[in-house]
Amino acid sequence: GPCLRATGLEHDLREAEPYYMYDQFDFSVCVGTNGDTYDRFFVRVYEMLESAKIIRQALARLKNAPADEAKTKKGARKIAPPAGEIYDCTEAANGELGFFIVSDGSVKPYRIKIRAPSLCNYSAIERLSQGVMIADLVSIIGSLNVIGGEIDR
């Protein structure tokens, strides 16, 4: 996610393993250089601009789509996936949001484990806070965009 890209690693799941229609949109992956608070802030601001660019492209596609192509599905239906396990993930606002699902073949999952990005991001706080003043922790934690409910595991 943004915290990883702030360190200079150009990795975005929307580009590395495209899902939905991301491979059909033109967008840039923003990276920082130092992985510091400024870079994490810069990457998030730049990603908002890129998100707006993706939204404009999606709206243009929707506007030009034939009327029968832009339909919604009505009603939820229950499916019974085959027995087994799967891990899949998406690029969420704070990083990789993953789901590990184990199925026993029934309509209810046997087990679900959610990998929330905030827990991974927050685990770096000890290293990020070495040698800084206590007042700097406000900016550091804010730049990680930690969601409390995600780290309460």
Tab-separated table of C-alpha atoms in Angstrom:
chain	number	residue	atom	x	y	z
A	1	GLY	CA	0.000	0.000	0.000
A	2	PRO	CA	0.965	3.636	0.310
A	3	CYS	CA	3.309	3.046	3.246
A	4	LEU	CA	5.274	0.467	1.262
A	5	ARG	CA	5.325	2.600	-1.889
A	6	ALA	CA	6.592	5.548	0.183
A	7	THR	CA	9.829	3.582	0.661
A	8	GLY	CA	10.431	3.483	-3.094
A	9	LEU	CA	9.030	0.037	-3.898
A	10	GLU	CA	6.680	0.349	-6.871
A	11	HIS	CA	4.136	-2.349	-5.985
A	12	ASP	CA	0.404	-1.885	-6.474
A	13	LEU	CA	-1.913	-4.905	-6.652
A	14	ARG	CA	-4.112	-3.091	-9.190
A	15	GLU	CA	-1.145	-3.165	-11.558
A	16	ALA	CA	0.806	-6.248	-10.409
A	17	GLU	CA	-2.226	-8.571	-10.332
A	18	PRO	CA	-5.022	-6.642	-12.076
A	19	TYR	CA	-8.556	-7.336	-10.937
A	20	TYR	CA	-11.921	-5.874	-11.870
A	21	MET	CA	-11.087	-3.532	-14.758
A	22	TYR	CA	-7.907	-1.881	-13.487
A	23	ASP	CA	-5.893	-3.204	-16.429
A	24	GLN	CA	-8.120	-1.109	-18.721
A	25	PHE	CA	-7.468	2.188	-16.916
A	26	ASP	CA	-4.522	4.512	-17.300
A	27	PHE	CA	-3.047	5.432	-13.914
A	28	SER	CA	0.379	5.891	-12.367
A	29	VAL	CA	1.791	4.278	-9.256
A	30	CYS	CA	3.287	6.921	-6.999
A	31	VAL	CA	6.399	6.066	-5.018
A	32	GLY	CA	8.491	7.935	-2.490
A	33	THR	CA	12.188	7.669	-1.812
A	34	ASN	CA	12.820	7.768	1.942
A	35	GLY	CA	9.761	6.122	3.476
A	36	ASP	CA	9.435	8.958	5.952
A	37	THR	CA	6.355	10.848	7.112
A	38	TYR	CA	6.604	13.305	4.211
A	39	ASP	CA	6.807	10.525	1.625
A	40	ARG	CA	3.809	8.704	3.131
A	41	PHE	CA	1.824	11.952	2.967
A	42	PHE	CA	3.000	12.710	-0.578
A	43	VAL	CA	2.085	9.245	-1.837
A	44	ARG	CA	-1.440	9.504	-0.378
A	45	VAL	CA	-2.052	12.936	-1.908
A	46	TYR	CA	-0.785	11.777	-5.298
A	47	GLU	CA	-2.976	8.647	-5.069
A	48	MET	CA	-6.060	10.832	-4.569
A	49	LEU	CA	-5.253	12.554	-7.859
A	50	GLU	CA	-4.763	9.194	-9.575
A	51	SER	CA	-8.051	7.911	-8.091
A	52	ALA	CA	-9.872	10.901	-9.545
A	53	LYS	CA	-8.250	10.076	-12.902
A	54	ILE	CA	-9.537	6.474	-12.678
A	55	ILE	CA	-13.037	7.668	-11.720
A	56	ARG	CA	-13.164	10.015	-14.712
A	57	GLN	CA	-12.176	7.155	-17.023
A	58	ALA	CA	-14.770	4.820	-15.477
A	59	LEU	CA	-17.527	7.426	-15.837
A	60	ALA	CA	-16.571	7.987	-19.472
A	61	ARG	CA	-16.768	4.226	-20.114
A	62	LEU	CA	-20.134	4.054	-18.365
A	63	LYS	CA	-21.453	7.011	-20.342
A	64	ASN	CA	-20.418	5.404	-23.639
A	65	ALA	CA	-21.571	1.885	-22.730
A	66	PRO	CA	-24.650	0.460	-24.424
A	67	ALA	CA	-27.745	0.614	-22.203
A	68	ASP	CA	-27.940	-3.163	-21.753
A	69	GLU	CA	-24.288	-3.389	-20.676
A	70	ALA	CA	-24.648	-1.244	-17.535
A	71	LYS	CA	-27.081	-3.361	-15.561
A	72	THR	CA	-27.094	-4.299	-11.922
A	73	LYS	CA	-27.825	-7.726	-10.525
A	74	LYS	CA	-30.987	-7.962	-8.464
A	75	GLY	CA	-31.208	-10.014	-5.325
A	76	ALA	CA	-28.503	-11.919	-3.535
A	77	ARG	CA	-28.167	-15.589	-4.122
A	78	LYS	CA	-26.430	-18.172	-2.021
A	79	ILE	CA	-23.705	-20.246	-3.580
A	80	ALA	CA	-21.974	-23.326	-2.289
A	81	PRO	CA	-18.344	-23.126	-3.391
A	82	PRO	CA	-16.383	-26.343	-3.701
A	83	ALA	CA	-14.544	-27.553	-0.616
A	84	GLY	CA	-11.073	-26.071	-0.339
A	85	GLU	CA	-9.302	-22.858	0.521
A	86	ILE	CA	-8.458	-19.615	-1.240
A	87	TYR	CA	-6.634	-16.374	-0.502
A	88	ASP	CA	-7.453	-13.276	-2.504
A	89	CYS	CA	-6.611	-9.649	-1.950
A	90	THR	CA	-7.289	-6.150	-3.191
A	91	GLU	CA	-5.475	-2.837	-2.976
A	92	ALA	CA	-7.276	-1.013	-0.172
A	93	ALA	CA	-6.622	2.565	0.932
A	94	ASN	CA	-4.039	1.473	3.511
A	95	GLY	CA	-2.540	-1.473	1.653
A	96	GLU	CA	-3.284	-5.086	0.901
A	97	LEU	CA	-6.671	-6.207	2.211
A	98	GLY	CA	-6.709	-9.993	2.041
A	99	PHE	CA	-9.281	-12.683	2.661
A	100	PHE	CA	-8.426	-16.310	3.416
A	101	ILE	CA	-11.517	-18.476	3.089
A	102	VAL	CA	-11.874	-22.177	3.852
A	103	SER	CA	-14.957	-23.900	2.475
A	104	ASP	CA	-16.385	-27.273	3.440
A	105	GLY	CA	-18.694	-27.197	0.428
A	106	SER	CA	-21.704	-25.663	2.189
A	107	VAL	CA	-23.158	-22.174	1.702
A	108	LYS	CA	-21.511	-21.002	4.951
A	109	PRO	CA	-17.718	-20.681	5.065
A	110	TYR	CA	-15.897	-23.012	7.444
A	111	ARG	CA	-13.334	-20.305	8.263
A	112	ILE	CA	-12.596	-16.727	7.229
A	113	LYS	CA	-9.452	-14.802	8.122
A	114	ILE	CA	-9.161	-11.160	7.115
A	115	ARG	CA	-5.709	-9.635	6.696
A	116	ALA	CA	-6.152	-5.953	7.420
A	117	PRO	CA	-3.386	-3.566	6.312
A	118	SER	CA	-3.368	-1.334	9.409
A	119	LEU	CA	-2.007	-4.096	11.649
A	120	CYS	CA	0.983	-4.581	9.326
A	121	ASN	CA	1.545	-0.829	9.014
A	122	TYR	CA	1.320	-0.285	12.765
A	123	SER	CA	3.864	-3.027	13.451
A	124	ALA	CA	6.533	-0.682	12.025
A	125	ILE	CA	5.882	1.985	14.677
A	126	GLU	CA	8.709	0.803	16.952
A	127	ARG	CA	11.286	1.145	14.192
A	128	LEU	CA	9.837	4.397	12.847
A	129	SER	CA	9.886	6.002	16.278
A	130	GLN	CA	13.514	5.303	17.179
A	131	GLY	CA	15.385	8.518	17.944
A	132	VAL	CA	12.421	10.860	17.458
A	133	MET	CA	10.774	13.216	19.902
A	134	ILE	CA	7.424	12.245	21.422
A	135	ALA	CA	5.783	15.154	19.595
A	136	ASP	CA	6.851	13.562	16.276
A	137	LEU	CA	4.819	10.434	17.041
A	138	VAL	CA	1.607	12.302	16.226
A	139	SER	CA	2.783	12.893	12.651
A	140	ILE	CA	4.271	9.420	12.282
A	141	ILE	CA	1.135	7.593	13.443
A	142	GLY	CA	-1.052	9.961	11.406
A	143	SER	CA	0.971	9.217	8.263
A	144	LEU	CA	0.365	5.484	8.768
A	145	ASN	CA	-3.403	6.153	8.730
A	146	VAL	CA	-3.995	3.475	11.343
A	147	ILE	CA	-7.576	2.224	11.720
A	148	GLY	CA	-8.072	1.122	15.329
A	149	GLY	CA	-10.600	-1.574	14.509
A	150	GLU	CA	-8.126	-3.234	12.174
A	151	ILE	CA	-5.377	-3.540	14.774
A	152	ASP	CA	-7.649	-4.868	17.517
A	153	ARG	CA	-6.882	-8.516	16.874
